[in-house]
Coordinates of C-alpha atoms and ligand atoms in Angstrom, one line a residue:
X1189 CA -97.5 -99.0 20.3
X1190 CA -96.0 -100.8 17.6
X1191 CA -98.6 -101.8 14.9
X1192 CA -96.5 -103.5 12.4
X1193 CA -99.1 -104.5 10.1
X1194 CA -100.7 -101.4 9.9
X1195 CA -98.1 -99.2 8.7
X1196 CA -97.6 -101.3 5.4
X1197 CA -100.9 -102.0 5.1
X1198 CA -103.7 -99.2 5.9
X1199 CA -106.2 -98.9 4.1
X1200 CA -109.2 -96.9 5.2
X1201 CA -108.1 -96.7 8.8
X1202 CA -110.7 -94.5 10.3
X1203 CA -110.6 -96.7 14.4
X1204 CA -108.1 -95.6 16.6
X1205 CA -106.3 -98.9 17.3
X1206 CA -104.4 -97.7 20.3
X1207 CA -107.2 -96.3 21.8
X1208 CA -109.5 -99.6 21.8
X1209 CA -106.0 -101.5 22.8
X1210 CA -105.7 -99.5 25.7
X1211 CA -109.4 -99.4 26.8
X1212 CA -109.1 -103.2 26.8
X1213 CA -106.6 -102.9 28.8
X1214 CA -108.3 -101.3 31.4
X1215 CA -111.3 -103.3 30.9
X1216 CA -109.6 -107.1 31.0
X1217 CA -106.2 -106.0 32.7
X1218 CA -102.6 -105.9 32.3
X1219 CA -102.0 -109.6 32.2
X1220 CA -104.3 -110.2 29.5
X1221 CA -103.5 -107.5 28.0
X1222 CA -99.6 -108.1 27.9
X1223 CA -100.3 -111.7 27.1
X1224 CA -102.9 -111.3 24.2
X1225 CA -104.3 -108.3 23.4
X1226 CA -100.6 -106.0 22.5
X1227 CA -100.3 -108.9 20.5
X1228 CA -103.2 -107.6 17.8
X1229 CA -102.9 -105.7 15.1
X1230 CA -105.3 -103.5 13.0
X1231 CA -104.8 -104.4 9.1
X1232 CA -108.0 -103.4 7.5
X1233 CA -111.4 -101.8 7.9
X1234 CA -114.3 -102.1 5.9
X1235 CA -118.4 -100.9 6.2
X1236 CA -119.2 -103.7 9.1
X1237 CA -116.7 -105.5 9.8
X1238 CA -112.7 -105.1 10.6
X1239 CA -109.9 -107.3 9.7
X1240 CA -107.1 -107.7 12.4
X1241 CA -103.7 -110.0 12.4
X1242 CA -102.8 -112.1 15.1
X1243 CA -98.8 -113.8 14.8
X1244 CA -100.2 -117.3 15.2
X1245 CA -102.9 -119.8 14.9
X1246 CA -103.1 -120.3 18.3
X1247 CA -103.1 -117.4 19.7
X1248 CA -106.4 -116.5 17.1
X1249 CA -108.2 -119.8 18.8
X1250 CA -107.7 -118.4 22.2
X1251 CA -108.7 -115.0 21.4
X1252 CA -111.5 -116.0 19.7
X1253 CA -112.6 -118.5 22.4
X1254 CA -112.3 -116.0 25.3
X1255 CA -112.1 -111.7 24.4
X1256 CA -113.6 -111.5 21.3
X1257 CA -117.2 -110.3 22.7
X1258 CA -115.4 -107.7 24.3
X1259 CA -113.2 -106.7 21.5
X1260 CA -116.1 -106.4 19.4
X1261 CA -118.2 -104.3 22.3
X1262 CA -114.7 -101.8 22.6
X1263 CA -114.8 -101.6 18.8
X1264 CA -118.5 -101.2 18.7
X1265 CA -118.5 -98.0 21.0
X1266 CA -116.2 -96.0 18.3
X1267 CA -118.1 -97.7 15.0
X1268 CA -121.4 -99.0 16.2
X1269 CA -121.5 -100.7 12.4
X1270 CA -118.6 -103.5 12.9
X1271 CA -120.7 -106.5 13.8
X1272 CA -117.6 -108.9 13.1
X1273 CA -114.0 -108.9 13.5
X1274 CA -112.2 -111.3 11.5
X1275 CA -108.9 -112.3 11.7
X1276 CA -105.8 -113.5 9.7
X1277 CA -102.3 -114.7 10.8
X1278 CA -99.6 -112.6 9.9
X1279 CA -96.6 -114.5 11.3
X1280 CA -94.8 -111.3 13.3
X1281 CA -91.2 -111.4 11.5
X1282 CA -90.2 -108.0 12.7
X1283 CA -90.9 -108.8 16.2
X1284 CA -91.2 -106.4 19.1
X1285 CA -90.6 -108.6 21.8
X1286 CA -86.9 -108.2 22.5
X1287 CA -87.0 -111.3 24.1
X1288 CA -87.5 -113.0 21.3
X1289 CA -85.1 -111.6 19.2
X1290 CA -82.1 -112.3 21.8
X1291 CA -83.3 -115.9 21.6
X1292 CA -82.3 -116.5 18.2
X1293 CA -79.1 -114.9 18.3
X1294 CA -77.7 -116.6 20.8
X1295 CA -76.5 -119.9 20.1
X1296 CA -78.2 -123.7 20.8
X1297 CA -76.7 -124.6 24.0
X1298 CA -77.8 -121.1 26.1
X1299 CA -80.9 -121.0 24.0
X1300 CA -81.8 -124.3 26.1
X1301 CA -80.6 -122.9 29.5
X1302 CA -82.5 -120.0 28.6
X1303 CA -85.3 -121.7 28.9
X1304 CA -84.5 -123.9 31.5
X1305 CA -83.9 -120.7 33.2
X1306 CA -87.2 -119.1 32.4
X1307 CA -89.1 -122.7 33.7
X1308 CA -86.7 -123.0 37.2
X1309 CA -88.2 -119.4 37.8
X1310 CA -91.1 -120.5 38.6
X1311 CA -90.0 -123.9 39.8
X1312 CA -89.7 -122.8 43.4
X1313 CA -90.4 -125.1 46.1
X1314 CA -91.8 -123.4 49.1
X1315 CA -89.2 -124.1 51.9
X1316 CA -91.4 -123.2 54.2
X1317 CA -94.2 -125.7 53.4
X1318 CA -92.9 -129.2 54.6
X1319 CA -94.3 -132.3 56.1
X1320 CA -92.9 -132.1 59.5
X1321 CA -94.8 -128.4 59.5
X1322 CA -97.9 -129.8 58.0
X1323 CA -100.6 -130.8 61.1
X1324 CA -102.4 -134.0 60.8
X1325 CA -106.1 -134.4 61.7
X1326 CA -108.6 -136.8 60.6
X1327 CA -109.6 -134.2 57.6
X1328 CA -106.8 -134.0 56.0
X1329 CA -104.8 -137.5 57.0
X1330 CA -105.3 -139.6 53.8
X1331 CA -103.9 -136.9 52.3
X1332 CA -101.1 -136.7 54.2
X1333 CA -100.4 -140.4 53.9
X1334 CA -100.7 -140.5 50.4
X1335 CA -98.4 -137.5 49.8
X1336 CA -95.4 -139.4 52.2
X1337 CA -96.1 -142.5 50.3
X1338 CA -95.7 -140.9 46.8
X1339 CA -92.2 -139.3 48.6
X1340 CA -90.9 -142.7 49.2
X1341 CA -91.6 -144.7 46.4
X1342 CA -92.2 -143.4 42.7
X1343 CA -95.2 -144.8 41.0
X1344 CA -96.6 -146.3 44.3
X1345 CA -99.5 -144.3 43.4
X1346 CA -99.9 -142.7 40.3
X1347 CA -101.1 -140.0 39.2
X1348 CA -101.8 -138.9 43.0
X1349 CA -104.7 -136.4 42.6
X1350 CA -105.3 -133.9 46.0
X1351 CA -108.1 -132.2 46.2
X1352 CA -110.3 -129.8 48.5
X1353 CA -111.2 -126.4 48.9
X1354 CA -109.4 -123.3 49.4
X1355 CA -106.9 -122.8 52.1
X1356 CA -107.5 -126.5 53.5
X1357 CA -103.3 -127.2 52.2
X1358 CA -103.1 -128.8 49.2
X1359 CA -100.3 -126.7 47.9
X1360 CA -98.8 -127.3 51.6
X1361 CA -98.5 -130.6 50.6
X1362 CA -97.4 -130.9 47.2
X1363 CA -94.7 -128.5 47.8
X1364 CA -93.8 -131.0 51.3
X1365 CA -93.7 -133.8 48.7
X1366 CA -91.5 -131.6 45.7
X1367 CA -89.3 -130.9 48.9
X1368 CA -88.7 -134.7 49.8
X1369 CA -88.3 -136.0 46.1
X1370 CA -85.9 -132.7 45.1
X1371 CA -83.1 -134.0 47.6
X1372 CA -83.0 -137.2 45.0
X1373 CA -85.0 -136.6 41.7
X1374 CA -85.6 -134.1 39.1
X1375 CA -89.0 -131.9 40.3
X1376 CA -90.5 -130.0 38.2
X1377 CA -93.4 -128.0 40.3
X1378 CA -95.9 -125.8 38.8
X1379 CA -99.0 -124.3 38.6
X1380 CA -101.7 -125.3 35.9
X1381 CA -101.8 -121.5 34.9
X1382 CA -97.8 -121.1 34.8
X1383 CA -98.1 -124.2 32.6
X1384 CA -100.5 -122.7 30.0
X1385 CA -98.4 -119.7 29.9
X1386 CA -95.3 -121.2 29.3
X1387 CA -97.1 -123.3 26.7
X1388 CA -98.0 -120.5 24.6
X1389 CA -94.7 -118.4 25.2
X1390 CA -93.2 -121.6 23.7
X1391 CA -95.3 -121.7 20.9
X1392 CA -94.5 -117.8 20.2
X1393 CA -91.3 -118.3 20.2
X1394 CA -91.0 -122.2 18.3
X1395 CA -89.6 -123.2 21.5
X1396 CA -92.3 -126.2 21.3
X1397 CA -89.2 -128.7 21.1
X1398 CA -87.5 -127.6 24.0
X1399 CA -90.9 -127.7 26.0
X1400 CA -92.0 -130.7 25.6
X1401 CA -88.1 -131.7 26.4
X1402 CA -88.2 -130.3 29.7
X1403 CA -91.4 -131.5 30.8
X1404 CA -91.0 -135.0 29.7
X1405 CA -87.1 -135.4 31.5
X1406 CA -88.6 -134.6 35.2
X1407 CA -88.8 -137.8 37.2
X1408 CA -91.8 -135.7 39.0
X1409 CA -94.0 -133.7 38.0
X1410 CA -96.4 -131.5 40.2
X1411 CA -98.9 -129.3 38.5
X1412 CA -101.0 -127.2 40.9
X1413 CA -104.7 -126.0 40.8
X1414 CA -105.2 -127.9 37.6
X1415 CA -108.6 -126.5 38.1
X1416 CA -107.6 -123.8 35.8
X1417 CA -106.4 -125.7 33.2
X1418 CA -108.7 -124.4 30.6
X1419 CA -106.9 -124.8 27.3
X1420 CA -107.6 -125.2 23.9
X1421 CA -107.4 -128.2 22.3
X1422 CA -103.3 -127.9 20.7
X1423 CA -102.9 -127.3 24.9
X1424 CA -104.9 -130.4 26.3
X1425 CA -103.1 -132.5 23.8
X1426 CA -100.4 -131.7 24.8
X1427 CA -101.0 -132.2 28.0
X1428 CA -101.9 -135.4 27.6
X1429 CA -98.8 -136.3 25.6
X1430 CA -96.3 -135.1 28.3
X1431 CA -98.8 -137.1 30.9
X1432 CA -98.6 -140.5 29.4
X1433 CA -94.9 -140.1 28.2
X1434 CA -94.2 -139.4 31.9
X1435 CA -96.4 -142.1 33.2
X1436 CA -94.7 -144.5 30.6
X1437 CA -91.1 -143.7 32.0
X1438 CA -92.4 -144.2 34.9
X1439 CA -92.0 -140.5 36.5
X1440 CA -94.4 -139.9 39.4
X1441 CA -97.1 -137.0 38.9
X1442 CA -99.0 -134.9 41.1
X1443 CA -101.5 -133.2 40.5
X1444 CA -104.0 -130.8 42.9
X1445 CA -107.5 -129.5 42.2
X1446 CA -110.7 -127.8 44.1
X1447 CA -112.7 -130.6 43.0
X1448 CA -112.9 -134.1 42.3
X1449 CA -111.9 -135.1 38.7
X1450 CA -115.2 -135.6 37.5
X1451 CA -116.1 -132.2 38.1
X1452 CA -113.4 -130.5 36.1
X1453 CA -114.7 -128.4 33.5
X1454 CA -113.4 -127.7 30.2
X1455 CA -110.7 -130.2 30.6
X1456 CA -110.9 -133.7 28.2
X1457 CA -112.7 -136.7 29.3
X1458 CA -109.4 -138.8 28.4
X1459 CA -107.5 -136.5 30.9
X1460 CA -110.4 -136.7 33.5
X1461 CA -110.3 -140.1 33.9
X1462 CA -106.5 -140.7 33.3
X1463 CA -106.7 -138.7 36.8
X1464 CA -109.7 -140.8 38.3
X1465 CA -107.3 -143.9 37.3
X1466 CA -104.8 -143.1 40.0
X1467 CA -105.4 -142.5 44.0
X1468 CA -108.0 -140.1 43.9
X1469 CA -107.7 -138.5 48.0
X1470 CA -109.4 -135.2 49.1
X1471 CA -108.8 -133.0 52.0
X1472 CA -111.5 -132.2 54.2
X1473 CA -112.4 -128.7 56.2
X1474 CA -110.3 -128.7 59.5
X1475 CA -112.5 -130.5 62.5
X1476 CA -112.2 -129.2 65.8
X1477 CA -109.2 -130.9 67.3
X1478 CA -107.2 -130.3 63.9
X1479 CA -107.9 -126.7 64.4
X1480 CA -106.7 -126.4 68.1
X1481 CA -103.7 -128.0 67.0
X1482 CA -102.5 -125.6 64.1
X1483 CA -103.5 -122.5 66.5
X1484 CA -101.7 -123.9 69.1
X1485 CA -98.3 -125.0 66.9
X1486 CA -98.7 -120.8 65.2
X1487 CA -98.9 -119.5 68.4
X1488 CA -95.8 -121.5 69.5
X1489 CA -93.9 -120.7 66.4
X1490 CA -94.6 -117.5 66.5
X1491 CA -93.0 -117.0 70.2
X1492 CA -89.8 -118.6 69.2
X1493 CA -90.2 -115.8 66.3
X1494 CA -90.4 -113.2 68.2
X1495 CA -88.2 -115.0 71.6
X1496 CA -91.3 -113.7 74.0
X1497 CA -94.4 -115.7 75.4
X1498 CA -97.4 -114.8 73.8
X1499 CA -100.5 -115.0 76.2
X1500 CA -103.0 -115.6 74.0
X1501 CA -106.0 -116.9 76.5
X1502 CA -107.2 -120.2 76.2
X1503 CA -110.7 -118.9 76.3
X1504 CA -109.5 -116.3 73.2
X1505 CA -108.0 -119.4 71.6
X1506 CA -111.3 -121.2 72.1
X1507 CA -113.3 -118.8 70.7
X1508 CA -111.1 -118.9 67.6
X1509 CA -110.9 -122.7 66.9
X1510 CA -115.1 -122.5 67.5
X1511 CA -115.2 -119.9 65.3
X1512 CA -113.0 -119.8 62.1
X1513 CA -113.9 -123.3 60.3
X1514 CA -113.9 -122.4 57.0
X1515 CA -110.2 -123.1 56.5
X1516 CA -106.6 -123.6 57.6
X1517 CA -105.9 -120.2 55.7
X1518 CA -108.0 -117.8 57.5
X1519 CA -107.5 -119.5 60.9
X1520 CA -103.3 -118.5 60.9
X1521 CA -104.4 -115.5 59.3
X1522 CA -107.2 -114.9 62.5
X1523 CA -103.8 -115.8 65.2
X1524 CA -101.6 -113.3 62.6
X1525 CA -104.0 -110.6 63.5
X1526 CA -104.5 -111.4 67.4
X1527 CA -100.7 -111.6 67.5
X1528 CA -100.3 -108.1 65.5
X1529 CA -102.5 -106.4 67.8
X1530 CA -101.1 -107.5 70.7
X1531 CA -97.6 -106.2 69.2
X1532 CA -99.2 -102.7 68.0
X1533 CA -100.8 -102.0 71.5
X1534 CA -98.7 -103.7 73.5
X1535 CA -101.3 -106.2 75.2
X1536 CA -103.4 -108.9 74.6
X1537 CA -107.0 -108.1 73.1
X1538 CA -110.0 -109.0 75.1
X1539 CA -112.8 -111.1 73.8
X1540 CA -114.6 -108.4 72.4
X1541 CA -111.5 -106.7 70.9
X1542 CA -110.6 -110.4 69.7
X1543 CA -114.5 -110.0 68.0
X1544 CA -113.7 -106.6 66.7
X1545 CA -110.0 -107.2 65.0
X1546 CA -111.9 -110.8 63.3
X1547 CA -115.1 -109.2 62.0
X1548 CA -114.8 -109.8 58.0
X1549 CA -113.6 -113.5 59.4
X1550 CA -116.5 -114.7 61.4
X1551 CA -119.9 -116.1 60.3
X1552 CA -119.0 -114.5 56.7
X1553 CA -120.3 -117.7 55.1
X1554 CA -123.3 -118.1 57.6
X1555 CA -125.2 -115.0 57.2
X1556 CA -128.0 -115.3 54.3
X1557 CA -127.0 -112.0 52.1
X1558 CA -129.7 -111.4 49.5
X1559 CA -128.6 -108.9 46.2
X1560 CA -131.6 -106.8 47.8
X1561 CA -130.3 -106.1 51.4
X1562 CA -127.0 -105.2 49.6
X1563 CA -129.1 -102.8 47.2
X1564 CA -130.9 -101.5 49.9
X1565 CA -128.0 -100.7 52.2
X1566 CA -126.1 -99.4 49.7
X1567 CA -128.7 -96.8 48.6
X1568 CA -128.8 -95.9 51.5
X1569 CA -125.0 -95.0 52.5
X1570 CA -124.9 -93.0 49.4
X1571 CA -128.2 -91.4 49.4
X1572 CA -129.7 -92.2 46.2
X1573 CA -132.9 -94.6 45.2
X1574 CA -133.1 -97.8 44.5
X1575 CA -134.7 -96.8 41.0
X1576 CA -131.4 -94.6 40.4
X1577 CA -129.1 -97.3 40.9
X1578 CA -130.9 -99.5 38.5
X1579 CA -131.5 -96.9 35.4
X1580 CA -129.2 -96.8 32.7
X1581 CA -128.0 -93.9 33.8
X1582 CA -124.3 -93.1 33.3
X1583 CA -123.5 -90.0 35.8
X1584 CA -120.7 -90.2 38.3
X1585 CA -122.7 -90.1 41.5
X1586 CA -124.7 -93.3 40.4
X1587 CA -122.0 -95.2 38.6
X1588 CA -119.6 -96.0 42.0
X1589 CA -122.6 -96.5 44.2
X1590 CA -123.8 -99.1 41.6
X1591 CA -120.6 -100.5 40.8
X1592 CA -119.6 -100.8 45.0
X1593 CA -123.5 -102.7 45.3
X1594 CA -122.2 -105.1 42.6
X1595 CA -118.4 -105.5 44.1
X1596 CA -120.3 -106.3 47.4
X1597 CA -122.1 -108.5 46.0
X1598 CA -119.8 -110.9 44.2
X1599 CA -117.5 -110.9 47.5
X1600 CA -120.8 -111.6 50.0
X1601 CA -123.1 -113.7 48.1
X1602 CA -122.2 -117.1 45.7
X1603 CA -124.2 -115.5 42.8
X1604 CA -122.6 -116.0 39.4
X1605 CA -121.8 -113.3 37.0
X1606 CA -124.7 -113.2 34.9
X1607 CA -126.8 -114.0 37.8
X1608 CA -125.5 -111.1 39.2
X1609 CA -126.0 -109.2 35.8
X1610 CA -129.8 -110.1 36.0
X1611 CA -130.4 -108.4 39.3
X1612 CA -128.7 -105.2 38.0
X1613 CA -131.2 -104.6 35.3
X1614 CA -129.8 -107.1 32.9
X1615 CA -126.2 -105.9 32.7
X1616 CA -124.3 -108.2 30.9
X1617 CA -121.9 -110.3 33.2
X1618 CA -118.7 -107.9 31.5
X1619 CA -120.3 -105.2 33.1
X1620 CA -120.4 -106.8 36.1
X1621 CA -116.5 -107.6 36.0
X1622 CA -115.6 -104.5 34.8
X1623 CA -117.5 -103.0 38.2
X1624 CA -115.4 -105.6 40.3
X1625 CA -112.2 -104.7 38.7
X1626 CA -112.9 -100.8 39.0
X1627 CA -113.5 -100.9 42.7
X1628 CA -110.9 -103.5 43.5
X1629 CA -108.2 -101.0 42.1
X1630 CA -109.5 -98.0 43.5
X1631 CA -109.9 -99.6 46.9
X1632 CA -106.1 -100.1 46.8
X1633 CA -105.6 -96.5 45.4
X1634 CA -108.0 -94.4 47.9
X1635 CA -108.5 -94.7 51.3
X1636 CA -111.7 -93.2 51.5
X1637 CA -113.1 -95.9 49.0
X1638 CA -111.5 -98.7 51.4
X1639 CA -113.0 -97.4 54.3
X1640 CA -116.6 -96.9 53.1
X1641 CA -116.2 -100.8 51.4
X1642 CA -115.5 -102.1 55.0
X1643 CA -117.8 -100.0 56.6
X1644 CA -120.7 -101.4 53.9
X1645 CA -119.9 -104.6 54.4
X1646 CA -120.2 -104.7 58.2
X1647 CA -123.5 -103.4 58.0
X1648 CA -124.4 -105.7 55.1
X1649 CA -122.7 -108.6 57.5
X1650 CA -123.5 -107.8 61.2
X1651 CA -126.2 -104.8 61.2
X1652 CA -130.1 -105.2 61.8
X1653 CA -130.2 -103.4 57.9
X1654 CA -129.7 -106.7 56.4
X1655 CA -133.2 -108.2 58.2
X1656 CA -135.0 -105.3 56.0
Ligands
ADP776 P1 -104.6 -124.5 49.4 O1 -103.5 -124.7 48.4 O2 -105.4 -125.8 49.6 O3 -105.5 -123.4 49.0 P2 -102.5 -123.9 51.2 O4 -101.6 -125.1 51.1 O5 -102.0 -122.7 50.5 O6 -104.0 -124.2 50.8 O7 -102.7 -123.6 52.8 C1 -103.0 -122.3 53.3 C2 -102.2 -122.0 54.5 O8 -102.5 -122.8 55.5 C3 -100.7 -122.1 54.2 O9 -100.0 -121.1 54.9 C4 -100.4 -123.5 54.7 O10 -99.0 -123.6 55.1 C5 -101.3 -123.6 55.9 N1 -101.8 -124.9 56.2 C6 -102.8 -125.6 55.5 N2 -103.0 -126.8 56.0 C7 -102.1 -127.0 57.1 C8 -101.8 -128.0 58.0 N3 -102.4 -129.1 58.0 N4 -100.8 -127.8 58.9 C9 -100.1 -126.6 58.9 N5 -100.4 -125.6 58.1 C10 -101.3 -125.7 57.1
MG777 MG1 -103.1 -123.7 46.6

């Protein structure tokens, strides 16, 4: 760990900055950690409070705005007197990141392609995800019509604003439309969260120039899941800059959400209703017919795939169009499965294998799974009491059984963090995420930990238990 400051300045150093570093690591992840918290430095400690340097501004706001409770917890646990971090910019001369450093030794004109480079990296366009592969039903058809519009004729509407709920193909269709307009246009295609990422890596690295350059010389512009568009304020205006300097030149944007523009949260009025002032078009969940279609097009693609017929019954396909409505995601991932198993065992499931190998897909949503019947049932799989699992106490054979109860339920019920926090004997809602993360890495690490998380939730999902 390279802790620049530090080293010239220490004075009374008594916290072991690596230490907390890498506990947050664990605690928030590598992504935020690489992204934000490598990025901080230890310069000073005093009786209750500690002084640490940040390389910019900005990256102090968002730090402040989103980590610095659970800094201050991680800091609190070796010093329980620090009540307050404060912070100072130290701009980071010496830097560590070799990336940097490259950049300003080579010379203007690869500097740009350098970052053109580092933008078309994540300006892919899904081949795979066109309009003559997108299926049209009355949920999703505005959408559709809209999107082909937009193709044909820049600024016909504009901004064009998709949105709907997961899985239902709004990125299906903005990558058809970056397809259609790449043959002619300049597309730049990219999600809201790539977006803010590259914003801040340009800020880092006084690229700001070159940023707003790139963004504002794309005849079209498709940002996706702008629902996570959370910035700060420096972000947001920006934002907004590059949107009405795009709109002014006339470049088309796109732009695609979970929700309707209104219900965006932490995003600017100004920018909410420079959305709402385009065509505003959601997509629908799939009806019926719409999902007989896609199961019947998958199954056909899938035999040209694999050049032999695949029997899937119509009363198995039935059963599946009836059954899966929640989306257009977990209905090709239900005919992925069938298909599978039919390869793996050589023959086509029955109805009651079909029920078996779709479990975790069917009624998920439709089942009323209270905190309580999860408690209960998980008590019970690991043999302790309810009381156990709601103490304080820290030993092993309570702390997985209560952190697997509150995995559970964030994936089964629609309970919010805190929510969630209150029904575990007030845990604070970081608790609560650190428990999701734990057992979401170790179910991909142990196979025993998978197993007893699948067998949980079929008895939480399907099993008399849950009528306790
Ligand atoms: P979203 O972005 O809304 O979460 P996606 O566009 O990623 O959803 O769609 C999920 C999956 O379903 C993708 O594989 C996509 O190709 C497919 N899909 C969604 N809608 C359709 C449709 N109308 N026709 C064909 N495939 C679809
Ligand atoms: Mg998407």
């Amino acid at each position: 760990m390279n802790n620049t400051f530090t080293n010239k300045n220490i004075n009374k150093v008594n916290l072991d900055w690596t230490i907390i570093q890498s506990e947050l690591k664990l605690k928030l992840g590598t992504e935020v950690y690489e992204s934000w918290i490598k990025k901080i430095d230890l310069v000073e400690e005093f009786n209750n409070y500690i002084l640490l340097a940040v390389p910019t501004r900005f990256i102090r706001d968002w730090i402040t705005s989103r980590y610095l409770d659970q800094i201050l917890q991680n800091i609190k646990k070796h010093k329980k007197e620090i009540i307050r971090i404060e912070f100072k910019i130290i701009e980071n001369k010496k830097n560590n990141n070799e990336k940097f450093v490259n950049l300003n030794k080579i010379n203007n004109d690869e500097n740009v392609s350098f970052i053109k480079d580092s933008y078309l990296k994540y300006n892919r366009i899904d081949p795979n995800k066109r309009f003559d592969n997108f299926l049209i039903g009355s949920s999703n058809k505005i959408a559709f019509e809209a999107s082909c519009k937009v193709s044909e004729n820049i600024s016909y509407y504009n901004p064009l604003y998709v949105y709907g709920g997961v899985g239902l193909g709004k990125t299906h269709l903005l990558n058809s439309i970056g397809h259609e307009m790449n043959k002619s246009k300049k597309v730049m295609y990219i999600s809201a969260e790539r977006f803010m990422y590259q914003f801040v890596k340009s800020i880092k690295s006084n690229d700001m120039v070159k940023f707003k350059e790139y963004f504002r010389n794309t005849d079209v512009l498709i940002i996706d899941d702008i629902q996570f568009m959370n910035g700060k304020e420096a972000m947001q205006e920006e934002f907004f800059h590059t949107f009405n300097a795009l709109l002014d030149k006339g470049s088309q944007i796109i732009v695609s959400a979970d929700r309707p523009p209104n219900k965006l949260t932490r995003i600017q009025e100004r920018i909410k209703s420079r959305f709402s002032g385009g065509l505003v078009v959601d997509i629908q969940r799939p009806e019926y017919e719409l999902r007989k279609k896609i199961i019947n097009y998958k199954i056909n693609e899938l035999t040209n795939l694999y050049s032999d017929k695949l029997n899937i019954s119509e009363e198995i396909q039935n059963f599946i169009s009836g059954k899966i409505t929640s989306n257009v995601r977990e209905l090709v991932g239900a005919i992925n499965r069938v298909v599978s198993f039919s390869r793996i065992y050589n023959k086509m499931p029955s109805l009651a294998e079909t029920k078996i190998i779709l479990k975790d897909l069917l009624n998920l949503s439709e089942k009323n799974v209270t905190i309580d019947s999860i408690q209960t049932i998980v008590c019970k799989f690991f043999k302790i009491s309810k009381n156990e699992m709601l103490s304080s106490r820290r030993s092993r054979y309570l702390v997985r059984p209560r952190q697997t109860a509150i995995y559970l339920t964030k994936i089964l019920t629609t309970k919010s963090l805190p929510e969630i926090g209150r029904e575990f004997s007030n845990r604070d809602h970081t608790t609560i995420i650190h428990s999701v993360k734990t057992i979401d890495k170790l179910k991909e690490k142990n196979p025993e930990m998978n197993n007893n998380i699948n067998k949980l939730k079929n008895i939480i999902l399907y099993s008399k238990e849950n009528e306790i």
